[in-house]
C-alpha cells in the first residue's frame, strides 16, 4: 500500500518517547485557527510512498532508537490514511519497532478505530472541549472526535495529551476545567500544553490563504499550566 507523505523528521525528540523517526502524512479534514502547516491540508498532495520505504527508513534508524524510541505517524491527520498506516504499523511492530500515532481523533471509521487499537501509543491532540467552540476552531463537527475519545476510554490505550494553548482559546480557569473533564477517564500518561506561536503564517501568504488565528496570542506561564 502507498502513503502520501508530506515530510520526515529524523531524530525527533518531542513526538513520543525516545528518539524517533517522525513521518508527517499529507491531508487533513480540519482547518484549525492556529494550524502552522496549511501545506499539509491537501489529501492529494505530498509524495506517494510505499509502506516498505517507511520500514526501510526505520530499520536504518534503529540503532538510534534505543529502548524507548521508534516511529511516530503525524500529519496532517494520519487517520485519513488509516488503512495504509495500519499496514505500516504492523510491519514496523513485526520488526520490534514502537509505533506512536499523533492524531486529533477527527475520524471514527472502522479502519481508524482499528489503527488506534494497534499502535503502541496515541498522542491525542485536544482542540477544544466545547462542541460549539470546537467547530469554530476546527471547521468540523465534534462528533467523531468524541466517539474516538470514548473508544480510547474503553480500550485504555496509553495516551499523551497535547494541546496548543492560546490567550483567547483555552487559557481561562473555566476552559482548563472543561479540558480536564474532556480527558477524564483516558489512560493519560503525560500532558503537554504547547504555547501558541505564529511561525507558520508565512505559509498562508505563500499559498494565498487567509490566516484565521489573528484573535489569538501566546499564553502567560499561568495560562499555560493546567
Coordinates of N, CA and C in Angstrom, one line a residue:
X1 N 0.8 -1.2 0.0 CA 0.0 0.0 0.0 C 0.9 1.2 0.0
X2 N 0.3 2.3 -0.4 CA 1.0 3.6 -0.5 C 0.5 4.6 0.5
X3 N 1.5 5.4 1.0 CA 1.2 6.5 1.9 C 1.5 7.8 1.2
X4 N 0.7 8.8 1.4 CA 1.1 10.2 0.9 C 1.8 10.9 2.0
X5 N 3.1 11.1 1.8 CA 4.0 11.7 2.9 C 4.3 13.1 2.6
X6 N 4.1 13.9 3.6 CA 4.4 15.4 3.5 C 5.9 15.6 3.7
X7 N 6.4 15.0 4.8 CA 7.9 15.2 5.1 C 8.2 14.2 6.2
X8 N 9.5 14.2 6.5 CA 10.1 13.4 7.6 C 10.9 14.3 8.6
X9 N 10.9 13.8 9.8 CA 11.9 14.4 10.8 C 12.7 13.2 11.4
X10 N 14.0 13.2 11.1 CA 14.8 12.2 11.8 C 15.3 12.8 13.1
X11 N 15.5 11.9 14.0 CA 15.9 12.2 15.4 C 14.9 13.1 16.1
X12 N 13.6 12.9 15.9 CA 12.6 13.7 16.6 C 12.6 13.3 18.1
X13 N 12.5 14.3 18.9 CA 12.6 14.1 20.4 C 11.4 14.6 21.1
X14 N 10.4 15.1 20.5 CA 9.2 15.6 21.2 C 7.9 14.9 20.7
X15 N 7.9 14.0 19.8 CA 6.7 13.3 19.3 C 6.6 11.9 19.7
X16 N 6.7 11.7 21.1 CA 6.7 10.4 21.6 C 8.0 10.1 22.4
X17 N 8.1 8.9 23.0 CA 9.3 8.7 23.9 C 10.5 8.4 23.0
X18 N 11.7 8.8 23.6 CA 12.9 8.5 23.0 C 13.2 9.2 21.7
X19 N 14.1 8.8 20.9 CA 14.5 9.3 19.6 C 13.6 8.6 18.6
X20 N 13.0 9.4 17.6 CA 12.0 8.9 16.8 C 12.2 9.4 15.3
X21 N 11.8 8.5 14.4 CA 11.5 8.9 13.0 C 10.1 9.4 13.0
X22 N 9.9 10.6 12.6 CA 8.5 11.2 12.6 C 8.1 11.3 11.1
X23 N 7.0 10.6 10.7 CA 6.5 10.6 9.4 C 5.3 11.5 9.3
X24 N 5.4 12.7 8.7 CA 4.3 13.6 8.6 C 3.5 13.3 7.3
X25 N 2.3 12.9 7.5 CA 1.5 12.5 6.4 C 0.6 13.6 5.8
X26 N 0.3 13.5 4.6 CA -0.4 14.6 3.9 C -1.9 14.4 4.0
X27 N -2.6 15.5 4.2 CA -4.1 15.5 4.2 C -4.6 15.8 5.6
X28 N -5.6 16.7 5.7 CA -6.2 16.9 7.0 C -7.6 17.5 6.7
X29 N -8.7 17.0 7.4 CA -10.0 17.5 7.3 C -10.3 18.7 8.1
X30 N -9.4 19.1 9.0 CA -9.6 20.2 9.9 C -9.0 21.5 9.3
X31 N -9.5 22.6 9.7 CA -8.9 23.9 9.4 C -8.8 24.7 10.6
X32 N -7.9 24.3 11.5 CA -7.7 24.9 12.8 C -7.2 26.3 12.7
X33 N -7.8 27.1 13.6 CA -7.4 28.6 13.7 C -5.9 28.7 13.7
X34 N -5.2 27.9 14.5 CA -3.8 28.0 14.8 C -2.9 27.1 14.0
X35 N -3.4 26.4 13.0 CA -2.6 25.5 12.2 C -1.4 26.2 11.6
X36 N -0.2 25.6 11.7 CA 1.0 26.1 11.2 C 1.5 25.3 10.0
X37 N 0.7 24.3 9.5 CA 1.1 23.5 8.3 C 0.0 23.5 7.3
X38 N -0.5 24.6 6.8 CA -1.6 24.6 5.8 C -1.2 23.8 4.5
X39 N 0.1 23.7 4.3 CA 0.6 23.0 3.1 C 0.4 21.5 3.3
X40 N -0.1 21.0 4.4 CA -0.3 19.6 4.7 C -1.8 19.3 4.5
X41 N -2.7 20.3 4.2 CA -4.1 20.0 4.2 C -4.5 19.2 3.0
X42 N -4.0 19.4 1.8 CA -4.5 18.8 0.6 C -4.2 17.3 0.6
X43 N -5.3 16.4 0.6 CA -5.0 15.0 0.7 C -4.4 14.4 -0.6
X44 N -4.4 15.2 -1.7 CA -3.8 14.7 -2.9 C -2.4 15.2 -3.1
X45 N -1.9 16.0 -2.1 CA -0.5 16.5 -2.2 C 0.5 15.4 -1.6
X46 N 1.7 15.9 -1.3 CA 2.7 15.0 -0.8 C 3.3 14.1 -1.8
X47 N 4.0 13.1 -1.3 CA 4.7 12.2 -2.2 C 4.2 10.8 -1.9
X48 N 3.7 10.1 -2.9 CA 3.3 8.7 -2.7 C 4.5 7.8 -2.4
X49 N 4.4 7.1 -1.3 CA 5.5 6.4 -0.7 C 5.0 5.0 -0.3
X50 N 5.7 3.9 -0.8 CA 5.3 2.6 -0.3 C 5.6 2.3 1.1
X51 N 4.8 1.5 1.8 CA 5.0 1.2 3.2 C 6.4 0.6 3.4
X52 N 6.9 -0.1 2.4 CA 8.2 -0.7 2.6 C 9.3 0.4 2.7
X53 N 9.1 1.5 2.1 CA 10.1 2.6 2.3 C 10.1 3.2 3.7
X54 N 9.0 3.3 4.3 CA 8.9 3.7 5.7 C 9.7 2.7 6.6
X55 N 9.4 1.4 6.4 CA 10.1 0.4 7.2 C 11.6 0.4 6.9
X56 N 12.0 0.6 5.7 CA 13.4 0.7 5.4 C 14.1 1.9 6.1
X57 N 13.4 3.0 6.1 CA 14.0 4.2 6.9 C 14.1 3.9 8.4
X58 N 13.1 3.2 8.9 CA 13.0 2.9 10.3 C 14.2 1.9 10.7
X59 N 14.4 0.9 9.8 CA 15.4 0.0 10.1 C 16.8 0.7 10.1
X60 N 17.0 1.6 9.2 CA 18.2 2.4 9.1 C 18.5 3.2 10.4
X61 N 17.4 3.7 11.0 CA 17.5 4.5 12.2 C 17.5 3.7 13.5
X62 N 17.2 2.4 13.4 CA 17.0 1.6 14.6 C 18.1 1.8 15.6
X63 N 19.4 1.8 15.2 CA 20.4 2.0 16.3 C 20.3 3.2 17.1
X64 N 19.6 4.2 16.6 CA 19.4 5.5 17.4 C 18.2 5.5 18.3
X65 N 17.3 4.5 18.1 CA 16.0 4.5 18.8 C 16.3 4.1 20.3
X66 N 17.3 3.3 20.6 CA 17.5 2.9 22.0 C 16.3 2.0 22.4
X67 N 16.0 2.0 23.7 CA 15.0 1.2 24.3 C 13.6 1.8 24.1
X68 N 13.5 3.2 24.0 CA 12.3 3.9 24.1 C 11.8 4.4 22.7
X69 N 12.7 4.6 21.8 CA 12.3 5.3 20.5 C 11.5 4.5 19.6
X70 N 11.3 5.0 18.4 CA 10.6 4.3 17.4 C 10.1 5.3 16.3
X71 N 8.9 5.0 15.7 CA 8.3 5.7 14.6 C 7.0 6.4 15.1
X72 N 6.8 7.7 14.7 CA 5.6 8.4 15.0 C 5.0 8.8 13.7
X73 N 3.7 8.5 13.5 CA 3.0 9.0 12.3 C 2.2 10.2 12.8
X74 N 2.5 11.3 12.1 CA 1.8 12.6 12.4 C 1.2 13.1 11.1
X75 N 0.9 14.4 11.1 CA 0.2 15.0 10.0 C 0.4 16.5 9.8
X76 N -0.6 17.0 9.1 CA -1.8 16.5 8.6 C -2.6 15.6 9.7
X77 N -3.4 14.8 9.2 CA -4.2 13.9 10.1 C -4.0 12.4 9.6
X78 N -3.2 11.6 10.3 CA -2.9 10.3 9.8 C -4.1 9.3 9.7
X79 N -5.2 9.6 10.4 CA -6.4 8.8 10.3 C -7.0 8.8 9.0
X80 N -6.7 9.9 8.2 CA -7.2 9.9 6.8 C -6.7 8.8 5.9
X81 N -5.5 8.3 6.3 CA -4.8 7.2 5.6 C -4.7 5.9 6.5
X82 N -5.8 5.7 7.3 CA -5.8 4.7 8.3 C -5.4 3.3 7.8
X83 N -5.9 2.9 6.7 CA -5.6 1.5 6.2 C -4.1 1.3 5.9
X84 N -3.5 2.3 5.2 CA -2.1 2.2 4.9 C -1.2 2.4 6.1
X85 N -1.6 3.3 7.0 CA -0.9 3.4 8.3 C -0.9 2.2 9.1
X86 N -2.1 1.5 9.1 CA -2.3 0.2 9.8 C -1.3 -0.8 9.3
X87 N -1.2 -0.9 7.9 CA -0.3 -1.9 7.3 C 1.2 -1.5 7.7
X88 N 1.5 -0.2 7.7 CA 2.9 0.2 8.1 C 3.1 -0.1 9.6
X89 N 2.1 0.1 10.4 CA 2.3 -0.1 11.8 C 2.6 -1.6 12.1
X90 N 1.8 -2.4 11.5 CA 2.0 -3.9 11.7 C 3.4 -4.3 11.2
X91 N 3.8 -3.8 10.1 CA 5.1 -4.1 9.5 C 6.3 -3.7 10.5
X92 N 6.1 -2.5 11.0 CA 7.1 -1.9 12.0 C 7.1 -2.7 13.3
X93 N 5.9 -3.0 13.8 CA 5.9 -3.8 15.0 C 6.5 -5.2 14.8
X94 N 6.3 -5.8 13.6 CA 6.9 -7.1 13.3 C 8.4 -7.0 13.4
X95 N 9.0 -5.8 13.2 CA 10.4 -5.6 13.3 C 10.8 -5.2 14.8
X96 N 9.8 -5.2 15.7 CA 10.1 -4.8 17.1 C 10.2 -3.3 17.3
X97 N 9.6 -2.5 16.4 CA 9.7 -1.1 16.5 C 8.5 -0.5 17.1
X98 N 8.6 0.4 18.1 CA 7.5 1.0 18.7 C 6.9 2.0 17.8
X99 N 5.5 2.1 17.8 CA 4.8 3.0 16.9 C 3.8 3.9 17.7
X100 N 4.0 5.2 17.4 CA 3.0 6.2 18.0 C 2.3 6.8 16.9
X101 N 1.0 7.3 17.3 CA 0.2 8.0 16.3 C -0.2 9.3 16.9
X102 N 0.1 10.4 16.2 CA -0.3 11.7 16.6 C -1.5 12.1 15.8
X103 N -2.7 12.3 16.5 CA -3.9 12.5 15.9 C -4.8 13.4 16.7
X104 N -5.8 14.0 16.0 CA -6.8 14.8 16.6 C -8.0 14.0 16.9
X105 N -8.1 12.7 16.4 CA -9.2 11.9 16.6 C -10.4 12.4 15.7
X106 N -10.1 12.9 14.5 CA -11.1 13.6 13.7 C -11.9 12.6 12.9
X107 N -11.5 11.4 12.8 CA -12.3 10.4 12.0 C -12.5 9.1 12.9
X108 N -13.7 8.6 12.8 CA -14.1 7.4 13.6 C -14.5 6.2 12.7
X109 N -13.9 6.1 11.6 CA -14.2 5.0 10.7 C -13.7 3.7 11.3
X110 N -14.2 2.5 10.9 CA -13.7 1.3 11.4 C -12.2 1.1 11.3
X111 N -11.6 1.6 10.1 CA -10.2 1.5 9.9 C -9.4 2.4 10.9
X112 N -10.0 3.6 11.2 CA -9.3 4.5 12.1 C -9.3 3.9 13.5
X113 N -10.4 3.3 13.9 CA -10.5 2.7 15.3 C -9.6 1.5 15.4
X114 N -9.5 0.7 14.3 CA -8.6 -0.4 14.3 C -7.1 0.0 14.4
X115 N -6.8 1.1 13.8 CA -5.4 1.7 13.9 C -5.1 2.1 15.3
X116 N -6.1 2.8 15.9 CA -5.9 3.3 17.3 C -5.7 2.1 18.2
X117 N -6.4 1.0 17.9 CA -6.2 -0.2 18.8 C -4.8 -0.8 18.6
X118 N -4.2 -0.6 17.4 CA -3.0 -1.4 17.0 C -1.7 -0.6 17.5
X119 N -1.7 0.7 17.3 CA -0.5 1.4 17.7 C -0.1 1.2 19.2
X120 N 1.1 1.5 19.5 CA 1.5 1.4 20.9 C 1.2 2.6 21.8
X121 N 1.1 3.7 21.2 CA 0.8 5.0 21.9 C 0.1 5.9 21.0
X122 N -0.9 6.7 21.6 CA -1.6 7.7 20.9 C -1.3 9.1 21.5
X123 N -0.8 10.0 20.6 CA -0.6 11.4 21.0 C -1.8 12.1 20.6
X124 N -2.7 12.4 21.6 CA -4.0 12.9 21.3 C -4.1 14.4 21.4
X125 N -4.4 15.0 20.3 CA -4.4 16.5 20.2 C -5.8 17.0 20.6
X126 N -5.9 17.7 21.7 CA -7.2 18.2 22.2 C -7.4 19.6 21.6
X127 N -8.3 19.8 20.7 CA -8.5 21.1 20.0 C -9.3 22.0 20.9
X128 N -10.5 21.6 21.4 CA -11.3 22.4 22.3 C -12.4 21.5 22.9
X129 N -12.7 21.5 24.2 CA -13.7 20.6 24.8 C -15.1 21.0 24.5
X130 N -15.4 22.3 24.2 CA -16.8 22.7 23.9 C -17.1 22.4 22.5
X131 N -18.3 21.8 22.2 CA -18.7 21.5 20.9 C -18.8 22.6 19.9
X132 N -19.4 23.7 20.4 CA -19.6 24.9 19.5 C -18.3 25.5 19.2
X133 N -17.5 25.7 20.3 CA -16.1 26.3 20.1 C -15.2 25.4 19.2
X134 N -15.4 24.1 19.4 CA -14.6 23.1 18.6 C -14.9 23.4 17.1
X135 N -16.2 23.5 16.7 CA -16.5 23.8 15.3 C -15.9 25.1 14.9
X136 N -15.9 26.1 15.7 CA -15.4 27.4 15.4 C -13.8 27.3 15.2
X137 N -13.2 26.5 16.0 CA -11.7 26.4 15.9 C -11.3 25.5 14.8
X138 N -12.0 24.4 14.5 CA -11.6 23.4 13.5 C -12.3 23.5 12.2
X139 N -13.6 24.0 12.2 CA -14.4 24.0 11.0 C -15.2 22.7 10.8
X140 N -15.1 21.8 11.7 CA -15.9 20.5 11.6 C -16.6 20.2 12.9
X141 N -17.5 19.3 12.8 CA -18.3 18.8 14.0 C -17.5 18.0 14.9
X142 N -17.8 18.0 16.2 CA -17.0 17.4 17.2 C -17.4 15.9 17.4
X143 N -18.5 15.4 16.7 CA -19.0 14.1 17.0 C -18.0 13.0 16.8
X144 N -17.2 13.0 15.7 CA -16.3 11.9 15.5 C -15.2 11.9 16.6
X145 N -14.7 13.1 17.0 CA -13.7 13.2 18.0 C -14.2 12.7 19.3
X146 N -15.4 13.0 19.7 CA -16.0 12.5 21.0 C -16.1 10.9 20.9
X147 N -16.4 10.4 19.8 CA -16.5 8.9 19.6 C -15.1 8.3 19.8
X148 N -14.1 8.9 19.2 CA -12.8 8.4 19.3 C -12.3 8.5 20.8
X149 N -12.6 9.6 21.5 CA -12.2 9.7 22.9 C -12.9 8.6 23.7
X150 N -14.2 8.4 23.4 CA -14.9 7.3 24.2 C -14.3 5.9 23.9
X151 N -13.9 5.7 22.6 CA -13.2 4.5 22.3 C -11.9 4.3 23.0
X152 N -11.2 5.3 23.1 CA -9.9 5.3 23.8 C -10.1 5.1 25.3
X153 N -11.2 5.6 25.9 CA -11.5 5.4 27.3 C -11.8 3.9 27.5
X154 N -12.6 3.3 26.6 CA -13.0 1.9 26.7 C -11.8 1.0 26.6
X155 N -10.9 1.3 25.7 CA -9.7 0.4 25.5 C -8.6 0.7 26.4
X156 N -8.6 1.8 27.0 CA -7.5 2.3 27.9 C -6.1 2.2 27.2
X157 N -6.1 2.6 26.0 CA -4.9 2.7 25.2 C -4.1 3.8 25.9
X158 N -2.7 3.7 26.1 CA -1.9 4.7 26.6 C -2.0 6.0 25.7
X159 N -2.1 7.1 26.4 CA -2.3 8.4 25.7 C -1.4 9.5 26.2
X160 N -0.9 10.3 25.3 CA -0.2 11.5 25.7 C -1.2 12.6 25.2
X161 N -1.6 13.5 26.1 CA -2.4 14.6 25.7 C -1.5 15.8 25.2
X162 N -1.9 16.4 24.1 CA -1.2 17.5 23.5 C -2.3 18.6 23.3
X163 N -2.0 19.8 23.7 CA -3.0 20.9 23.4 C -2.2 22.2 23.2
X164 N -2.5 22.8 22.0 CA -2.0 24.1 21.8 C -2.8 25.1 22.6
X165 N -2.1 26.0 23.4 CA -2.7 26.9 24.3 C -2.5 28.3 23.9
X166 N -3.6 29.1 23.8 CA -3.5 30.5 23.4 C -4.4 31.3 24.3
X167 N -4.0 32.5 24.5 CA -4.9 33.5 25.1 C -6.0 33.8 24.1
X168 N -7.3 33.6 24.5 CA -8.4 33.7 23.6 C -8.9 32.4 23.0
X169 N -8.3 31.3 23.5 CA -8.7 30.0 23.0 C -9.1 29.1 24.2
X170 N -8.2 28.8 25.1 CA -8.4 27.8 26.1 C -7.6 28.0 27.4
X171 N -7.4 29.3 27.8 CA -6.4 29.6 28.8 C -7.1 30.0 30.1
X172 N -8.4 30.2 30.1 CA -9.1 30.7 31.4 C -9.3 29.5 32.3
X173 N -9.6 29.8 33.6 CA -9.8 28.7 34.6 C -11.0 27.8 34.1
X174 N -12.0 28.4 33.6 CA -13.2 27.7 33.1 C -12.8 26.7 32.0
X175 N -12.1 27.2 31.0 CA -11.6 26.4 29.9 C -10.7 25.3 30.3
X176 N -9.9 25.6 31.3 CA -9.0 24.5 31.8 C -9.8 23.4 32.5
X177 N -10.8 23.8 33.3 CA -11.6 22.8 33.9 C -12.4 22.0 32.9
X178 N -12.9 22.6 31.8 CA -13.6 21.9 30.8 C -12.6 20.9 30.1
X179 N -11.3 21.3 29.9 CA -10.4 20.4 29.3 C -10.1 19.2 30.2
X180 N -10.0 19.4 31.5 CA -9.8 18.3 32.5 C -11.0 17.3 32.4
X181 N -12.2 17.9 32.3 CA -13.4 17.0 32.2 C -13.4 16.2 30.9
X182 N -12.9 16.9 29.8 CA -13.0 16.3 28.5 C -12.0 15.1 28.4
X183 N -10.9 15.1 29.1 CA -10.0 14.0 29.0 C -10.1 13.0 30.2
X184 N -11.0 13.2 31.1 CA -11.2 12.3 32.2 C -11.5 10.9 31.8
X185 N -10.9 10.0 32.4 CA -11.2 8.6 32.1 C -10.2 8.0 31.1
X186 N -9.5 8.8 30.4 CA -8.5 8.3 29.4 C -7.3 7.8 30.2
X187 N -6.5 6.9 29.6 CA -5.3 6.4 30.2 C -4.1 7.4 29.9
X188 N -4.2 8.5 30.6 CA -3.2 9.6 30.3 C -1.9 9.4 31.0
X189 N -0.8 9.3 30.2 CA 0.5 9.1 30.8 C 1.2 10.4 30.9
X190 N 0.8 11.4 30.1 CA 1.5 12.7 30.0 C 0.6 13.7 29.4
X191 N 0.8 15.0 29.9 CA 0.1 16.1 29.3 C 1.1 17.2 28.9
X192 N 1.0 17.6 27.6 CA 1.8 18.6 27.1 C 1.0 19.8 26.6
X193 N 1.0 20.9 27.3 CA 0.3 22.1 26.9 C 1.3 23.0 26.1
X194 N 1.1 23.2 24.9 CA 2.1 23.8 24.0 C 1.7 25.2 23.7
X195 N 2.6 26.2 23.9 CA 2.3 27.6 23.7 C 2.1 27.9 22.2
X196 N 1.0 28.6 22.0 CA 0.7 29.1 20.6 C 1.8 30.0 20.1
X197 N 2.1 29.8 18.7 CA 3.0 30.6 18.1 C 2.5 31.0 16.7
X198 N 3.2 31.9 16.0 CA 2.8 32.3 14.7 C 3.8 32.0 13.6
X199 N 4.6 31.0 13.8 CA 5.7 30.7 12.9 C 5.3 30.2 11.5
X200 N 4.0 29.8 11.4 CA 3.6 29.3 10.1 C 2.8 30.3 9.3
X201 N 2.7 31.5 9.7 CA 1.9 32.5 9.0 C 2.4 32.7 7.6
X202 N 3.7 32.7 7.4 CA 4.3 33.0 6.1 C 3.8 31.9 5.1
X203 N 3.5 30.7 5.5 CA 3.0 29.7 4.6 C 1.6 30.1 4.0
X204 N 0.8 30.7 4.8 CA -0.5 31.2 4.4 C -0.3 32.2 3.3
X205 N 0.6 33.1 3.5 CA 0.9 34.1 2.5 C 1.4 33.5 1.2
X206 N 2.2 32.5 1.3 CA 2.8 31.9 0.1 C 1.7 31.1 -0.7
X207 N 0.7 30.5 0.1 CA -0.3 29.7 -0.5 C -1.6 30.6 -0.9
X208 N -1.5 31.9 -0.6 CA -2.7 32.7 -0.9 C -3.9 32.5 0.0
X209 N -3.6 32.0 1.2 CA -4.7 31.7 2.2 C -4.8 32.8 3.2
X210 N -6.0 32.9 3.8 CA -6.2 33.8 4.9 C -6.0 33.1 6.3
X211 N -5.1 33.7 7.1 CA -4.8 33.1 8.4 C -6.0 33.5 9.4
X212 N -6.6 32.5 10.0 CA -7.8 32.8 10.9 C -7.5 33.1 12.3
X213 N -6.2 32.9 12.7 CA -5.9 32.9 14.1 C -5.5 34.3 14.7
X214 N -5.9 35.3 14.0 CA -5.5 36.7 14.4 C -6.0 37.1 15.8
X215 N -7.0 36.4 16.3 CA -7.6 36.8 17.6 C -6.8 36.2 18.7
X216 N -5.8 35.3 18.4 CA -5.1 34.5 19.4 C -3.8 35.2 19.7
X217 N -3.3 34.9 20.9 CA -1.9 35.4 21.3 C -1.3 34.4 22.3
X218 N 0.0 34.4 22.4 CA 0.7 33.4 23.3 C 0.2 33.5 24.7
X219 N 0.1 32.4 25.4 CA -0.3 32.4 26.8 C 0.8 32.9 27.8
X220 N 0.4 33.3 28.9 CA 1.3 33.5 30.0 C 1.7 32.2 30.6
X221 N 2.7 32.2 31.5 CA 3.0 30.9 32.2 C 1.9 30.4 33.0
X222 N 1.1 31.3 33.6 CA 0.0 30.8 34.4 C -1.1 30.2 33.5
X223 N -1.3 30.8 32.4 CA -2.4 30.3 31.5 C -2.0 29.0 30.9
X224 N -0.7 28.8 30.7 CA -0.2 27.5 30.1 C -0.4 26.3 31.0
X225 N -0.3 26.5 32.3 CA -0.4 25.4 33.2 C -1.8 24.9 33.3
X226 N -2.0 23.6 33.4 CA -3.3 23.0 33.5 C -3.6 22.7 35.0

